[in-house]
Amino acid sequence: MTNSPVCEIELDGRVLFVKRDDLIDPFLAGNKYRKLYALLQTPANKFNKIISYGGTQSNAMLAIASLCQRKNWEFIYYTKPLSLTQKSERRGNFFHALSLGMRHVQLQEMHYREFIASLRLNLDEQTFVIDQGGADTSAREGLEVLAQEIRETNLDVKALATPSGTGTTALYLAISLPEYTVYTTPCVGDVLYLKEQMSALAEIPNNLVILEPEKKYHFAKPYSVFFEIYKKTLSCGIEFDLLYAPGMWKCLLEQTDEKVLYIHSGGVSGNESMLQRYKKKGFLALNADTTVARVSYDISKHRIKA
Ligand SMILES: *Cc1c(COP(=O)(O)O)cnc(C)c1O
């Protein structure tokens, strides 16, 4: 697999760079590709089953489904109960993950926590459990590969940026690249929660800078400011996800002024269902221009091999 490309964009009069990890693959891309890299390199006969759990529109779920399809591993995904509308949706991450062979199991709300906590009990050797969002120390290997690719770009840039959920990506990136400042921002929960999540994996290094949003945004809720940023970046010719990227771009544009290489964390496949919600909420109806501007790219060139 060749290094993912780097693009130069101009945003608010600033020159910035974007590492296009979104182009790696339609389903197994962005930071989920990096986080699952070690598993992708694992010989197919090492496991026969992967178990994970979490949200039904999760990008990690879709990436794992794609990984398991390539490896011919069974994939079982546990969630809390789903609405009928969600189950019958013909688009979005959940629909695509099912098409890739994912087996979905609903757990009753009251049993969910206990069941998840007991997942690793009595596991056979050929089953591997991936925690929600792929927060695992095994993510480090793939992020070191990304770090090496970034060094090889030889760009005159001293700062990187990537948004955080669990913080796994930003943390291992900062650890692997001590010569760079790595900016991130919490998109799920607040700064304190993010630091706790990171500290559970490794000590937070000094070159990792957590930018604090000026107000609290609830994860996966439509916000008009986020939609404005989405459209602005789209007009640069790059589509970013609607859950994480807008918060990162907002902090980056408002709180920094140096040249930054933004690591595209993928997740664009989730926009299908998110754009629908923006529409329903009556936030700026997607006009024809925006739809046309959605970038199409030749994915066949960037397909990865298992
Ligand atoms: C999962 C995800 C993140 C968060 O990654 P963490 O390593 O959990 O911090 C950020 N952006 C996108 C698009 C994602 O899918």
CSV table of C-alpha atoms and ligand atoms in Angstrom, one decimal:
chain,number,residue,atom,x,y,z
A,1,MET,CA,0.0,0.0,0.0
A,2,THR,CA,1.4,3.4,-1.0
A,3,ASN,CA,1.3,6.5,1.3
A,4,SER,CA,-2.0,8.3,1.3
A,5,PRO,CA,-1.7,11.6,-0.7
A,6,VAL,CA,-1.4,15.1,0.8
A,7,CYS,CA,-3.4,18.1,-0.6
A,8,GLU,CA,-3.0,21.8,-0.1
A,9,ILE,CA,-6.1,23.9,0.6
A,10,GLU,CA,-6.8,27.5,1.4
A,11,LEU,CA,-9.3,28.2,4.2
A,12,ASP,CA,-10.1,31.6,5.7
A,13,GLY,CA,-7.1,33.0,3.9
A,14,ARG,CA,-4.8,30.4,5.4
A,15,VAL,CA,-2.8,27.7,3.6
A,16,LEU,CA,-3.2,24.3,5.2
A,17,PHE,CA,-2.5,20.8,4.2
A,18,VAL,CA,-4.6,17.7,4.4
A,19,LYS,CA,-3.4,14.1,4.6
A,20,ARG,CA,-6.0,12.2,2.7
A,21,ASP,CA,-6.4,9.1,4.8
A,22,ASP,CA,-10.1,9.2,3.7
A,23,LEU,CA,-9.0,8.0,0.2
A,24,ILE,CA,-7.5,4.7,1.5
A,25,ASP,CA,-10.7,2.7,1.0
A,26,PRO,CA,-14.5,3.4,1.0
A,27,PHE,CA,-15.2,1.5,4.2
A,28,LEU,CA,-11.8,0.8,5.9
A,29,ALA,CA,-10.3,4.3,5.8
A,30,GLY,CA,-9.2,7.2,8.0
A,31,ASN,CA,-8.0,6.6,11.5
A,32,LYS,CA,-10.0,3.3,11.6
A,33,TYR,CA,-7.7,2.0,9.0
A,34,ARG,CA,-4.7,3.1,11.0
A,35,LYS,CA,-6.1,1.7,14.3
A,36,LEU,CA,-7.0,-1.6,12.7
A,37,TYR,CA,-3.7,-1.8,10.8
A,38,ALA,CA,-2.1,-4.4,13.1
A,39,LEU,CA,-5.2,-6.7,12.7
A,40,LEU,CA,-5.1,-6.2,9.0
A,41,GLN,CA,-1.5,-7.5,9.0
A,42,THR,CA,-2.5,-10.5,11.1
A,43,PRO,CA,-2.6,-13.8,9.2
A,44,ALA,CA,-6.3,-14.8,8.5
A,45,ASN,CA,-5.9,-18.1,10.3
A,46,LYS,CA,-5.0,-16.5,13.6
A,47,PHE,CA,-8.7,-15.7,14.4
A,48,ASN,CA,-12.1,-16.7,13.2
A,49,LYS,CA,-14.3,-14.3,15.1
A,50,ILE,CA,-14.2,-10.6,16.1
A,51,ILE,CA,-16.5,-9.2,18.7
A,52,SER,CA,-17.2,-5.5,19.2
A,53,TYR,CA,-19.9,-3.3,20.5
A,54,GLY,CA,-21.1,0.3,20.6
A,55,GLY,CA,-23.2,2.7,18.5
A,56,THR,CA,-25.1,1.7,15.4
A,57,GLN,CA,-23.7,4.5,13.2
A,58,SER,CA,-20.2,4.0,14.4
A,59,ASN,CA,-17.4,4.3,11.8
A,60,ALA,CA,-15.4,1.8,13.8
A,61,MET,CA,-18.2,-0.8,13.3
A,62,LEU,CA,-18.1,-0.3,9.5
A,63,ALA,CA,-14.3,-0.5,9.4
A,64,ILE,CA,-14.3,-3.7,11.4
A,65,ALA,CA,-17.0,-5.2,9.2
A,66,SER,CA,-14.9,-4.5,6.1
A,67,LEU,CA,-11.8,-6.0,7.8
A,68,CYS,CA,-13.7,-9.2,8.7
A,69,GLN,CA,-15.0,-9.5,5.2
A,70,ARG,CA,-11.5,-9.5,3.8
A,71,LYS,CA,-10.2,-11.9,6.4
A,72,ASN,CA,-13.3,-14.1,6.2
A,73,TRP,CA,-13.7,-13.7,10.0
A,74,GLU,CA,-17.1,-13.8,11.6
A,75,PHE,CA,-18.1,-10.4,13.1
A,76,ILE,CA,-20.5,-10.0,15.9
A,77,TYR,CA,-21.6,-6.6,17.0
A,78,TYR,CA,-23.6,-5.8,20.1
A,79,THR,CA,-25.7,-2.8,20.6
A,80,LYS,CA,-28.6,-1.5,22.7
A,81,PRO,CA,-32.0,-2.0,21.1
A,82,LEU,CA,-32.6,-0.3,17.8
A,83,SER,CA,-35.6,1.4,16.4
A,84,LEU,CA,-37.4,-0.2,13.5
A,85,THR,CA,-36.6,2.9,11.3
A,86,GLN,CA,-32.9,2.4,12.0
A,87,LYS,CA,-33.0,-1.3,11.2
A,88,SER,CA,-34.7,-0.7,7.9
A,89,GLU,CA,-32.6,2.2,6.8
A,90,ARG,CA,-31.1,1.5,3.4
A,91,ARG,CA,-28.2,3.8,3.8
A,92,GLY,CA,-25.5,4.7,6.3
A,93,ASN,CA,-22.9,2.8,8.2
A,94,PHE,CA,-25.2,0.2,9.8
A,95,PHE,CA,-26.7,-0.8,6.5
A,96,HIS,CA,-23.3,-1.1,4.8
A,97,ALA,CA,-21.9,-3.1,7.7
A,98,LEU,CA,-24.8,-5.6,7.5
A,99,SER,CA,-24.1,-5.9,3.8
A,100,LEU,CA,-20.5,-6.8,4.5
A,101,GLY,CA,-21.7,-9.7,6.7
A,102,MET,CA,-21.8,-8.2,10.2
A,103,ARG,CA,-24.0,-10.1,12.6
A,104,HIS,CA,-25.9,-7.7,14.8
A,105,VAL,CA,-27.1,-8.6,18.3
A,106,GLN,CA,-29.3,-6.4,20.4
A,107,LEU,CA,-29.0,-6.4,24.1
A,108,GLN,CA,-31.6,-5.2,26.4
A,109,GLU,CA,-30.8,-1.8,28.0
A,110,MET,CA,-30.7,-3.3,31.5
A,111,HIS,CA,-28.3,-6.1,30.6
A,112,TYR,CA,-26.0,-4.1,28.3
A,113,ARG,CA,-23.3,-3.0,30.7
A,114,GLU,CA,-22.9,-6.3,32.5
A,115,PHE,CA,-22.8,-8.2,29.3
A,116,ILE,CA,-20.2,-6.0,27.7
A,117,ALA,CA,-18.1,-6.2,30.9
A,118,SER,CA,-18.1,-10.0,30.7
A,119,LEU,CA,-17.2,-10.2,27.0
A,120,ARG,CA,-13.6,-11.3,27.6
A,121,LEU,CA,-14.6,-14.1,30.0
A,122,ASN,CA,-14.2,-17.6,28.6
A,123,LEU,CA,-13.1,-16.5,25.2
A,124,ASP,CA,-11.5,-19.1,22.9
A,125,GLU,CA,-8.1,-18.3,21.3
A,126,GLN,CA,-9.5,-17.6,17.9
A,127,THR,CA,-11.8,-14.8,19.1
A,128,PHE,CA,-10.7,-11.3,19.5
A,129,VAL,CA,-12.6,-8.5,21.2
A,130,ILE,CA,-12.3,-4.9,20.1
A,131,ASP,CA,-13.5,-2.3,22.5
A,132,GLN,CA,-15.8,0.5,21.5
A,133,GLY,CA,-14.3,2.9,19.0
A,134,GLY,CA,-11.2,0.7,18.7
A,135,ALA,CA,-9.5,2.2,21.8
A,136,ASP,CA,-6.7,-0.3,22.2
A,137,THR,CA,-2.9,-0.3,22.6
A,138,SER,CA,-2.7,-2.4,19.4
A,139,ALA,CA,-3.6,0.9,17.5
A,140,ARG,CA,-0.1,2.1,18.1
A,141,GLU,CA,1.5,0.1,15.3
A,142,GLY,CA,-0.7,1.6,12.6
A,143,LEU,CA,-0.2,5.1,13.9
A,144,GLU,CA,3.6,4.6,13.7
A,145,VAL,CA,3.1,3.8,10.0
A,146,LEU,CA,1.2,7.0,9.6
A,147,ALA,CA,3.9,8.9,11.5
A,148,GLN,CA,6.5,7.6,9.1
A,149,GLU,CA,4.4,8.7,6.1
A,150,ILE,CA,4.1,12.2,7.6
A,151,ARG,CA,7.9,12.4,8.0
A,152,GLU,CA,8.3,11.3,4.4
A,153,THR,CA,6.2,14.2,3.2
A,154,ASN,CA,9.0,16.6,4.0
A,155,LEU,CA,6.6,19.4,4.3
A,156,ASP,CA,7.6,22.6,6.0
A,157,VAL,CA,5.1,22.0,8.8
A,158,LYS,CA,5.6,21.6,12.5
A,159,ALA,CA,2.0,21.0,13.6
A,160,LEU,CA,-0.6,18.3,12.9
A,161,ALA,CA,-4.3,18.2,13.8
A,162,THR,CA,-6.8,15.4,14.1
A,163,PRO,CA,-10.1,15.3,16.1
A,164,SER,CA,-10.7,13.0,19.1
A,165,GLY,CA,-13.3,10.6,20.2
A,166,THR,CA,-11.5,8.2,22.5
A,167,GLY,CA,-8.2,10.1,21.8
A,168,THR,CA,-6.4,7.0,20.7
A,169,THR,CA,-5.4,8.4,17.3
A,170,ALA,CA,-4.1,11.8,18.6
A,171,LEU,CA,-2.3,10.2,21.5
A,172,TYR,CA,-0.3,7.6,19.5
A,173,LEU,CA,0.3,10.1,16.8
A,174,ALA,CA,1.8,12.6,19.3
A,175,ILE,CA,3.9,9.8,20.9
A,176,SER,CA,5.2,8.7,17.5
A,177,LEU,CA,6.0,12.2,16.4
A,178,PRO,CA,7.6,14.1,19.3
A,179,GLU,CA,9.1,16.7,16.8
A,180,TYR,CA,5.6,17.9,15.9
A,181,THR,CA,2.9,19.7,17.9
A,182,VAL,CA,-0.3,17.6,17.6
A,183,TYR,CA,-3.6,19.5,18.0
A,184,THR,CA,-6.8,17.8,18.9
A,185,THR,CA,-10.1,18.6,20.5
A,186,PRO,CA,-12.7,16.5,22.3
A,187,CYS,CA,-15.7,15.7,20.1
A,188,VAL,CA,-17.3,13.3,22.6
A,189,GLY,CA,-17.4,14.6,26.2
A,190,ASP,CA,-15.1,17.3,27.6
A,191,VAL,CA,-11.3,17.9,27.9
A,192,LEU,CA,-11.2,16.1,31.3
A,193,TYR,CA,-13.0,13.0,29.9
A,194,LEU,CA,-10.6,13.0,26.9
A,195,LYS,CA,-7.6,13.1,29.2
A,196,GLU,CA,-8.9,10.3,31.3
A,197,GLN,CA,-9.5,8.1,28.2
A,198,MET,CA,-6.0,8.9,26.9
A,199,SER,CA,-4.3,8.3,30.2
A,200,ALA,CA,-5.8,4.8,30.3
A,201,LEU,CA,-3.7,4.0,27.3
A,202,ALA,CA,-0.4,5.8,27.8
A,203,GLU,CA,1.1,8.9,29.4
A,204,ILE,CA,0.0,12.1,27.6
A,205,PRO,CA,3.1,13.7,26.0
A,206,ASN,CA,3.8,17.4,26.1
A,207,ASN,CA,3.6,17.9,22.3
A,208,LEU,CA,-0.1,16.9,22.4
A,209,VAL,CA,-2.2,20.1,22.7
A,210,ILE,CA,-5.9,19.7,23.5
A,211,LEU,CA,-7.9,22.7,22.2
A,212,GLU,CA,-11.0,23.4,24.1
A,213,PRO,CA,-14.2,24.2,22.2
A,214,GLU,CA,-15.7,27.6,23.2
A,215,LYS,CA,-19.0,25.9,24.0
A,216,LYS,CA,-20.3,22.4,24.6
A,217,TYR,CA,-21.4,20.5,21.5
A,218,HIS,CA,-23.3,17.3,22.0
A,219,PHE,CA,-21.9,14.4,20.0
A,220,ALA,CA,-23.7,13.6,16.7
A,221,LYS,CA,-26.2,16.4,17.1
A,222,PRO,CA,-26.7,18.7,14.1
A,223,TYR,CA,-25.4,22.2,14.6
A,224,SER,CA,-25.7,25.0,12.0
A,225,VAL,CA,-22.1,26.2,12.7
A,226,PHE,CA,-20.9,22.7,12.0
A,227,PHE,CA,-22.8,22.5,8.7
A,228,GLU,CA,-21.3,25.9,7.7
A,229,ILE,CA,-17.8,24.5,8.3
A,230,TYR,CA,-18.7,21.3,6.4
A,231,LYS,CA,-19.7,23.4,3.4
A,232,LYS,CA,-16.7,25.6,3.6
A,233,THR,CA,-14.3,22.6,3.5
A,234,LEU,CA,-16.4,21.0,0.8
A,235,SER,CA,-15.8,24.1,-1.4
A,236,CYS,CA,-12.1,23.4,-1.1
A,237,GLY,CA,-12.8,20.1,-2.8
A,238,ILE,CA,-12.6,17.8,0.2
A,239,GLU,CA,-15.4,16.2,2.1
A,240,PHE,CA,-15.0,15.7,5.8
A,241,ASP,CA,-17.2,13.8,8.2
A,242,LEU,CA,-20.0,15.8,10.0
A,243,LEU,CA,-19.4,14.4,13.5
A,244,TYR,CA,-15.7,15.1,14.3
A,245,ALA,CA,-14.1,17.3,11.7
A,246,PRO,CA,-16.2,20.4,12.1
A,247,GLY,CA,-15.3,20.8,15.8
A,248,MET,CA,-11.6,20.3,15.0
A,249,TRP,CA,-11.6,22.8,12.1
A,250,LYS,CA,-13.5,25.3,14.2
A,251,CYS,CA,-10.9,25.2,17.0
A,252,LEU,CA,-8.0,25.1,14.6
A,253,LEU,CA,-9.1,28.2,12.6
A,254,GLU,CA,-10.0,30.1,15.8
A,255,GLN,CA,-7.2,29.1,18.1
A,256,THR,CA,-4.1,28.6,16.0
A,257,ASP,CA,-2.3,30.5,13.3
A,258,GLU,CA,0.6,28.3,12.1
A,259,LYS,CA,0.8,26.0,9.1
A,260,VAL,CA,-1.0,22.8,9.9
A,261,LEU,CA,-1.2,19.4,8.3
A,262,TYR,CA,-4.7,18.1,9.1
A,263,ILE,CA,-5.0,14.3,9.2
A,264,HIS,CA,-8.3,13.4,7.6
A,265,SER,CA,-9.8,10.9,10.0
A,266,GLY,CA,-12.3,9.4,7.5
A,267,GLY,CA,-15.9,8.8,8.5
A,268,VAL,CA,-17.4,10.3,5.3
A,269,SER,CA,-19.5,7.2,4.8
A,270,GLY,CA,-21.5,8.3,7.9
A,271,ASN,CA,-22.5,11.5,6.2
A,272,GLU,CA,-25.3,9.9,4.2
A,273,SER,CA,-27.4,9.5,7.4
A,274,MET,CA,-26.1,12.6,9.0
A,275,LEU,CA,-27.0,14.8,6.0
A,276,GLN,CA,-30.5,13.4,6.2
A,277,ARG,CA,-30.8,14.5,9.8
A,278,TYR,CA,-29.6,18.0,8.9
A,279,LYS,CA,-32.3,18.1,6.3
A,280,LYS,CA,-35.0,16.9,8.6
A,281,LYS,CA,-34.1,19.4,11.3
A,282,GLY,CA,-34.7,22.1,8.7
A,283,PHE,CA,-31.1,23.3,8.9
A,284,LEU,CA,-30.1,24.8,5.6
A,285,ALA,CA,-31.6,22.5,3.1
A,286,LEU,CA,-28.8,21.0,1.0
A,287,ASN,CA,-28.9,22.9,-2.2
A,288,ALA,CA,-28.0,21.6,-5.6
A,289,ASP,CA,-24.5,23.2,-5.5
A,290,THR,CA,-23.5,21.4,-2.3
A,291,THR,CA,-24.7,18.1,-3.6
A,292,VAL,CA,-22.8,18.5,-6.9
A,293,ALA,CA,-19.7,19.6,-5.0
A,294,ARG,CA,-19.6,16.4,-3.0
A,295,VAL,CA,-16.3,15.0,-4.1
A,296,SER,CA,-16.2,11.8,-6.1
A,297,TYR,CA,-12.9,10.1,-6.3
A,298,ASP,CA,-11.5,7.0,-8.0
A,299,ILE,CA,-11.4,4.6,-5.1
A,300,SER,CA,-10.1,1.8,-7.2
A,301,LYS,CA,-6.7,3.5,-7.3
A,302,HIS,CA,-6.4,3.6,-3.5
A,303,ARG,CA,-7.9,0.2,-2.6
A,304,ILE,CA,-5.9,-1.6,0.0
A,305,LYS,CA,-5.0,-5.3,0.0
A,306,ALA,CA,-5.7,-7.5,2.9
B,1,LIG,C1,-13.4,7.3,15.2
B,1,LIG,C2,-13.2,8.7,14.6
B,1,LIG,C3,-12.5,9.7,15.3
B,1,LIG,C4,-12.0,9.5,16.7
B,1,LIG,O1,-10.9,8.7,16.8
B,1,LIG,P1,-10.3,8.3,18.3
B,1,LIG,O2,-9.0,7.6,18.0
B,1,LIG,O3,-11.3,7.5,19.0
B,1,LIG,O4,-10.0,9.6,19.0
B,1,LIG,C5,-12.3,10.9,14.7
B,1,LIG,N1,-12.8,11.1,13.4
B,1,LIG,C6,-13.5,10.2,12.8
B,1,LIG,C7,-14.0,10.5,11.4
B,1,LIG,C8,-13.7,9.0,13.3
B,1,LIG,O5,-14.4,8.0,12.7
